[in-house]
Amino acid sequence: MTTVDRSGSTSKSIAQLQSDVANFVSDRDWEKFHAPRNLAIAITVEAAELIDLFKWSADRAGIKKLIPGLRDELADVMIYCLSLCNQLGLDASEVIEAKLAKNNTKYPVERYKGRWR
């Protein structure tokens, strides 16, 4: 399913992206390399590459120059997360929705708005 976000651009649903990732992996016969442990390691490697982009850029102005790299590294992290969901037989949307529900209970707005603890 394709949805329209507030800016008017169209985007795919998480379910469709999860399916696209599964097809990408399957088309290349990479399932044999995608054990959950390997994917978890890949996620941490890509997350480290994401944070590495921020190493020498502390201000918002500097971040603008990083956007192309940030887009790529964020995509890598998310693709590996979707692939891990595929390997574990999890629906990424359900996983996210369940965690958001837990977080809503754990961090009620009236207590945490504008605060981190």
mmCIF file with all atom_site columns, C-alpha atoms in Angstrom:
data_model
loop_
_atom_site.group_PDB
_atom_site.id
_atom_site.type_symbol
_atom_site.label_atom_id
_atom_site.label_alt_id
_atom_site.label_comp_id
_atom_site.label_asym_id
_atom_site.label_entity_id
_atom_site.label_seq_id
_atom_site.pdbx_PDB_ins_code
_atom_site.Cartn_x
_atom_site.Cartn_y
_atom_site.Cartn_z
_atom_site.occupancy
_atom_site.B_iso_or_equiv
_atom_site.pdbx_formal_charge
_atom_site.auth_seq_id
_atom_site.auth_comp_id
_atom_site.auth_asym_id
_atom_site.auth_atom_id
_atom_site.pdbx_PDB_model_num
ATOM 1   C CA . MET A 1 1   ? 0.000  0.000   0.000  1.00 0.00 ? 1   MET A CA 1
ATOM 2   C CA . THR A 1 2   ? 1.273  3.460   -0.861 1.00 0.00 ? 2   THR A CA 1
ATOM 3   C CA . THR A 1 3   ? 0.369  6.296   1.477  1.00 0.00 ? 3   THR A CA 1
ATOM 4   C CA . VAL A 1 4   ? 0.572  10.062  1.239  1.00 0.00 ? 4   VAL A CA 1
ATOM 5   C CA . ASP A 1 5   ? 2.379  11.868  4.028  1.00 0.00 ? 5   ASP A CA 1
ATOM 6   C CA . ARG A 1 6   ? 1.664  15.413  5.209  1.00 0.00 ? 6   ARG A CA 1
ATOM 7   C CA . SER A 1 7   ? 4.074  16.927  2.693  1.00 0.00 ? 7   SER A CA 1
ATOM 8   C CA . GLY A 1 8   ? 2.105  15.367  -0.157 1.00 0.00 ? 8   GLY A CA 1
ATOM 9   C CA . SER A 1 9   ? 4.755  12.870  -1.222 1.00 0.00 ? 9   SER A CA 1
ATOM 10  C CA . THR A 1 10  ? 3.839  9.236   -1.675 1.00 0.00 ? 10  THR A CA 1
ATOM 11  C CA . SER A 1 11  ? 5.584  6.519   0.235  1.00 0.00 ? 11  SER A CA 1
ATOM 12  C CA . LYS A 1 12  ? 5.268  2.768   0.661  1.00 0.00 ? 12  LYS A CA 1
ATOM 13  C CA . SER A 1 13  ? 3.917  1.149   3.785  1.00 0.00 ? 13  SER A CA 1
ATOM 14  C CA . ILE A 1 14  ? 6.296  -0.628  6.139  1.00 0.00 ? 14  ILE A CA 1
ATOM 15  C CA . ALA A 1 15  ? 4.698  -3.923  5.097  1.00 0.00 ? 15  ALA A CA 1
ATOM 16  C CA . GLN A 1 16  ? 5.474  -3.237  1.438  1.00 0.00 ? 16  GLN A CA 1
ATOM 17  C CA . LEU A 1 17  ? 9.045  -2.231  2.274  1.00 0.00 ? 17  LEU A CA 1
ATOM 18  C CA . GLN A 1 18  ? 9.449  -5.389  4.351  1.00 0.00 ? 18  GLN A CA 1
ATOM 19  C CA . SER A 1 19  ? 8.252  -7.403  1.351  1.00 0.00 ? 19  SER A CA 1
ATOM 20  C CA . ASP A 1 20  ? 10.579 -5.483  -0.992 1.00 0.00 ? 20  ASP A CA 1
ATOM 21  C CA . VAL A 1 21  ? 13.534 -6.279  1.286  1.00 0.00 ? 21  VAL A CA 1
ATOM 22  C CA . ALA A 1 22  ? 12.550 -9.958  1.360  1.00 0.00 ? 22  ALA A CA 1
ATOM 23  C CA . ASN A 1 23  ? 12.374 -10.015 -2.435 1.00 0.00 ? 23  ASN A CA 1
ATOM 24  C CA . PHE A 1 24  ? 15.722 -8.230  -2.774 1.00 0.00 ? 24  PHE A CA 1
ATOM 25  C CA . VAL A 1 25  ? 17.391 -10.779 -0.494 1.00 0.00 ? 25  VAL A CA 1
ATOM 26  C CA . SER A 1 26  ? 15.645 -13.745 -2.125 1.00 0.00 ? 26  SER A CA 1
ATOM 27  C CA . ASP A 1 27  ? 16.486 -12.628 -5.666 1.00 0.00 ? 27  ASP A CA 1
ATOM 28  C CA . ARG A 1 28  ? 20.165 -12.715 -4.719 1.00 0.00 ? 28  ARG A CA 1
ATOM 29  C CA . ASP A 1 29  ? 19.931 -15.970 -2.725 1.00 0.00 ? 29  ASP A CA 1
ATOM 30  C CA . TRP A 1 30  ? 21.290 -14.198 0.355  1.00 0.00 ? 30  TRP A CA 1
ATOM 31  C CA . GLU A 1 31  ? 19.023 -15.854 2.936  1.00 0.00 ? 31  GLU A CA 1
ATOM 32  C CA . LYS A 1 32  ? 21.867 -18.238 3.810  1.00 0.00 ? 32  LYS A CA 1
ATOM 33  C CA . PHE A 1 33  ? 23.933 -15.226 4.945  1.00 0.00 ? 33  PHE A CA 1
ATOM 34  C CA . HIS A 1 34  ? 21.100 -13.610 6.896  1.00 0.00 ? 34  HIS A CA 1
ATOM 35  C CA . ALA A 1 35  ? 21.017 -15.530 10.150 1.00 0.00 ? 35  ALA A CA 1
ATOM 36  C CA . PRO A 1 36  ? 19.510 -13.357 12.899 1.00 0.00 ? 36  PRO A CA 1
ATOM 37  C CA . ARG A 1 37  ? 22.910 -13.038 14.592 1.00 0.00 ? 37  ARG A CA 1
ATOM 38  C CA . ASN A 1 38  ? 24.523 -11.811 11.370 1.00 0.00 ? 38  ASN A CA 1
ATOM 39  C CA . LEU A 1 39  ? 21.753 -9.295  10.766 1.00 0.00 ? 39  LEU A CA 1
ATOM 40  C CA . ALA A 1 40  ? 21.989 -7.987  14.342 1.00 0.00 ? 40  ALA A CA 1
ATOM 41  C CA . ILE A 1 41  ? 25.721 -7.484  13.827 1.00 0.00 ? 41  ILE A CA 1
ATOM 42  C CA . ALA A 1 42  ? 25.076 -5.751  10.494 1.00 0.00 ? 42  ALA A CA 1
ATOM 43  C CA . ILE A 1 43  ? 22.598 -3.401  12.179 1.00 0.00 ? 43  ILE A CA 1
ATOM 44  C CA . THR A 1 44  ? 25.204 -2.351  14.743 1.00 0.00 ? 44  THR A CA 1
ATOM 45  C CA . VAL A 1 45  ? 27.835 -1.829  12.042 1.00 0.00 ? 45  VAL A CA 1
ATOM 46  C CA . GLU A 1 46  ? 25.490 0.362   10.014 1.00 0.00 ? 46  GLU A CA 1
ATOM 47  C CA . ALA A 1 47  ? 24.412 2.255   13.160 1.00 0.00 ? 47  ALA A CA 1
ATOM 48  C CA . ALA A 1 48  ? 28.090 2.926   13.868 1.00 0.00 ? 48  ALA A CA 1
ATOM 49  C CA . GLU A 1 49  ? 28.495 4.266   10.328 1.00 0.00 ? 49  GLU A CA 1
ATOM 50  C CA . LEU A 1 50  ? 25.486 6.511   10.948 1.00 0.00 ? 50  LEU A CA 1
ATOM 51  C CA . ILE A 1 51  ? 26.906 7.938   14.174 1.00 0.00 ? 51  ILE A CA 1
ATOM 52  C CA . ASP A 1 52  ? 30.328 8.306   12.572 1.00 0.00 ? 52  ASP A CA 1
ATOM 53  C CA . LEU A 1 53  ? 28.866 10.936  10.253 1.00 0.00 ? 53  LEU A CA 1
ATOM 54  C CA . PHE A 1 54  ? 28.132 13.119  13.286 1.00 0.00 ? 54  PHE A CA 1
ATOM 55  C CA . LYS A 1 55  ? 31.650 12.811  14.700 1.00 0.00 ? 55  LYS A CA 1
ATOM 56  C CA . TRP A 1 56  ? 32.819 16.296  13.769 1.00 0.00 ? 56  TRP A CA 1
ATOM 57  C CA . SER A 1 57  ? 29.478 18.011  13.274 1.00 0.00 ? 57  SER A CA 1
ATOM 58  C CA . ALA A 1 58  ? 27.746 19.271  16.402 1.00 0.00 ? 58  ALA A CA 1
ATOM 59  C CA . ASP A 1 59  ? 25.610 22.058  14.946 1.00 0.00 ? 59  ASP A CA 1
ATOM 60  C CA . ARG A 1 60  ? 22.482 21.952  12.809 1.00 0.00 ? 60  ARG A CA 1
ATOM 61  C CA . ALA A 1 61  ? 24.124 23.865  9.958  1.00 0.00 ? 61  ALA A CA 1
ATOM 62  C CA . GLY A 1 62  ? 26.760 21.164  9.637  1.00 0.00 ? 62  GLY A CA 1
ATOM 63  C CA . ILE A 1 63  ? 24.134 18.464  9.502  1.00 0.00 ? 63  ILE A CA 1
ATOM 64  C CA . LYS A 1 64  ? 22.723 19.807  6.221  1.00 0.00 ? 64  LYS A CA 1
ATOM 65  C CA . LYS A 1 65  ? 25.931 18.753  4.498  1.00 0.00 ? 65  LYS A CA 1
ATOM 66  C CA . LEU A 1 66  ? 25.557 15.287  5.987  1.00 0.00 ? 66  LEU A CA 1
ATOM 67  C CA . ILE A 1 67  ? 22.047 14.590  4.676  1.00 0.00 ? 67  ILE A CA 1
ATOM 68  C CA . PRO A 1 68  ? 23.090 12.432  1.692  1.00 0.00 ? 68  PRO A CA 1
ATOM 69  C CA . GLY A 1 69  ? 25.218 10.177  3.888  1.00 0.00 ? 69  GLY A CA 1
ATOM 70  C CA . LEU A 1 70  ? 22.629 10.182  6.675  1.00 0.00 ? 70  LEU A CA 1
ATOM 71  C CA . ARG A 1 71  ? 19.949 9.067   4.230  1.00 0.00 ? 71  ARG A CA 1
ATOM 72  C CA . ASP A 1 72  ? 22.092 6.159   3.053  1.00 0.00 ? 72  ASP A CA 1
ATOM 73  C CA . GLU A 1 73  ? 23.108 5.024   6.537  1.00 0.00 ? 73  GLU A CA 1
ATOM 74  C CA . LEU A 1 74  ? 19.571 5.338   7.926  1.00 0.00 ? 74  LEU A CA 1
ATOM 75  C CA . ALA A 1 75  ? 18.336 3.280   4.994  1.00 0.00 ? 75  ALA A CA 1
ATOM 76  C CA . ASP A 1 76  ? 20.987 0.631   5.636  1.00 0.00 ? 76  ASP A CA 1
ATOM 77  C CA . VAL A 1 77  ? 19.974 0.355   9.314  1.00 0.00 ? 77  VAL A CA 1
ATOM 78  C CA . MET A 1 78  ? 16.284 0.151   8.453  1.00 0.00 ? 78  MET A CA 1
ATOM 79  C CA . ILE A 1 79  ? 16.805 -2.369  5.632  1.00 0.00 ? 79  ILE A CA 1
ATOM 80  C CA . TYR A 1 80  ? 18.724 -4.672  7.949  1.00 0.00 ? 80  TYR A CA 1
ATOM 81  C CA . CYS A 1 81  ? 16.034 -4.231  10.630 1.00 0.00 ? 81  CYS A CA 1
ATOM 82  C CA . LEU A 1 82  ? 13.340 -5.211  8.121  1.00 0.00 ? 82  LEU A CA 1
ATOM 83  C CA . SER A 1 83  ? 15.434 -8.160  7.012  1.00 0.00 ? 83  SER A CA 1
ATOM 84  C CA . LEU A 1 84  ? 15.812 -9.266  10.637 1.00 0.00 ? 84  LEU A CA 1
ATOM 85  C CA . CYS A 1 85  ? 12.036 -9.058  11.052 1.00 0.00 ? 85  CYS A CA 1
ATOM 86  C CA . ASN A 1 86  ? 11.701 -11.236 7.958  1.00 0.00 ? 86  ASN A CA 1
ATOM 87  C CA . GLN A 1 87  ? 14.107 -13.826 9.332  1.00 0.00 ? 87  GLN A CA 1
ATOM 88  C CA . LEU A 1 88  ? 12.316 -13.889 12.699 1.00 0.00 ? 88  LEU A CA 1
ATOM 89  C CA . GLY A 1 89  ? 8.863  -14.041 11.130 1.00 0.00 ? 89  GLY A CA 1
ATOM 90  C CA . LEU A 1 90  ? 7.865  -10.705 12.655 1.00 0.00 ? 90  LEU A CA 1
ATOM 91  C CA . ASP A 1 91  ? 5.657  -8.020  11.167 1.00 0.00 ? 91  ASP A CA 1
ATOM 92  C CA . ALA A 1 92  ? 7.674  -4.808  11.480 1.00 0.00 ? 92  ALA A CA 1
ATOM 93  C CA . SER A 1 93  ? 4.531  -2.677  11.786 1.00 0.00 ? 93  SER A CA 1
ATOM 94  C CA . GLU A 1 94  ? 3.216  -4.818  14.641 1.00 0.00 ? 94  GLU A CA 1
ATOM 95  C CA . VAL A 1 95  ? 6.589  -4.723  16.404 1.00 0.00 ? 95  VAL A CA 1
ATOM 96  C CA . ILE A 1 96  ? 6.694  -0.920  16.196 1.00 0.00 ? 96  ILE A CA 1
ATOM 97  C CA . GLU A 1 97  ? 3.049  -0.474  17.179 1.00 0.00 ? 97  GLU A CA 1
ATOM 98  C CA . ALA A 1 98  ? 3.474  -2.753  20.212 1.00 0.00 ? 98  ALA A CA 1
ATOM 99  C CA . LYS A 1 99  ? 6.578  -0.898  21.364 1.00 0.00 ? 99  LYS A CA 1
ATOM 100 C CA . LEU A 1 100 ? 4.905  2.495   20.905 1.00 0.00 ? 100 LEU A CA 1
ATOM 101 C CA . ALA A 1 101 ? 1.989  1.256   23.025 1.00 0.00 ? 101 ALA A CA 1
ATOM 102 C CA . LYS A 1 102 ? 4.434  0.186   25.758 1.00 0.00 ? 102 LYS A CA 1
ATOM 103 C CA . ASN A 1 103 ? 6.203  3.547   25.546 1.00 0.00 ? 103 ASN A CA 1
ATOM 104 C CA . ASN A 1 104 ? 2.894  5.425   25.801 1.00 0.00 ? 104 ASN A CA 1
ATOM 105 C CA . THR A 1 105 ? 2.183  3.602   29.038 1.00 0.00 ? 105 THR A CA 1
ATOM 106 C CA . LYS A 1 106 ? 5.728  3.951   30.363 1.00 0.00 ? 106 LYS A CA 1
ATOM 107 C CA . TYR A 1 107 ? 6.078  7.627   29.413 1.00 0.00 ? 107 TYR A CA 1
ATOM 108 C CA . PRO A 1 108 ? 2.681  9.337   29.767 1.00 0.00 ? 108 PRO A CA 1
ATOM 109 C CA . VAL A 1 109 ? 2.509  12.769  28.130 1.00 0.00 ? 109 VAL A CA 1
ATOM 110 C CA . GLU A 1 110 ? 1.330  14.524  31.274 1.00 0.00 ? 110 GLU A CA 1
ATOM 111 C CA . ARG A 1 111 ? 4.454  13.369  33.128 1.00 0.00 ? 111 ARG A CA 1
ATOM 112 C CA . TYR A 1 112 ? 7.093  13.460  30.416 1.00 0.00 ? 112 TYR A CA 1
ATOM 113 C CA . LYS A 1 113 ? 6.204  16.282  28.038 1.00 0.00 ? 113 LYS A CA 1
ATOM 114 C CA . GLY A 1 114 ? 9.340  18.356  27.544 1.00 0.00 ? 114 GLY A CA 1
ATOM 115 C CA . ARG A 1 115 ? 11.327 16.087  29.894 1.00 0.00 ? 115 ARG A CA 1
ATOM 116 C CA . TRP A 1 116 ? 13.576 13.128  29.251 1.00 0.00 ? 116 TRP A CA 1
ATOM 117 C CA . ARG A 1 117 ? 13.200 11.669  32.765 1.00 0.00 ? 117 ARG A CA 1
#
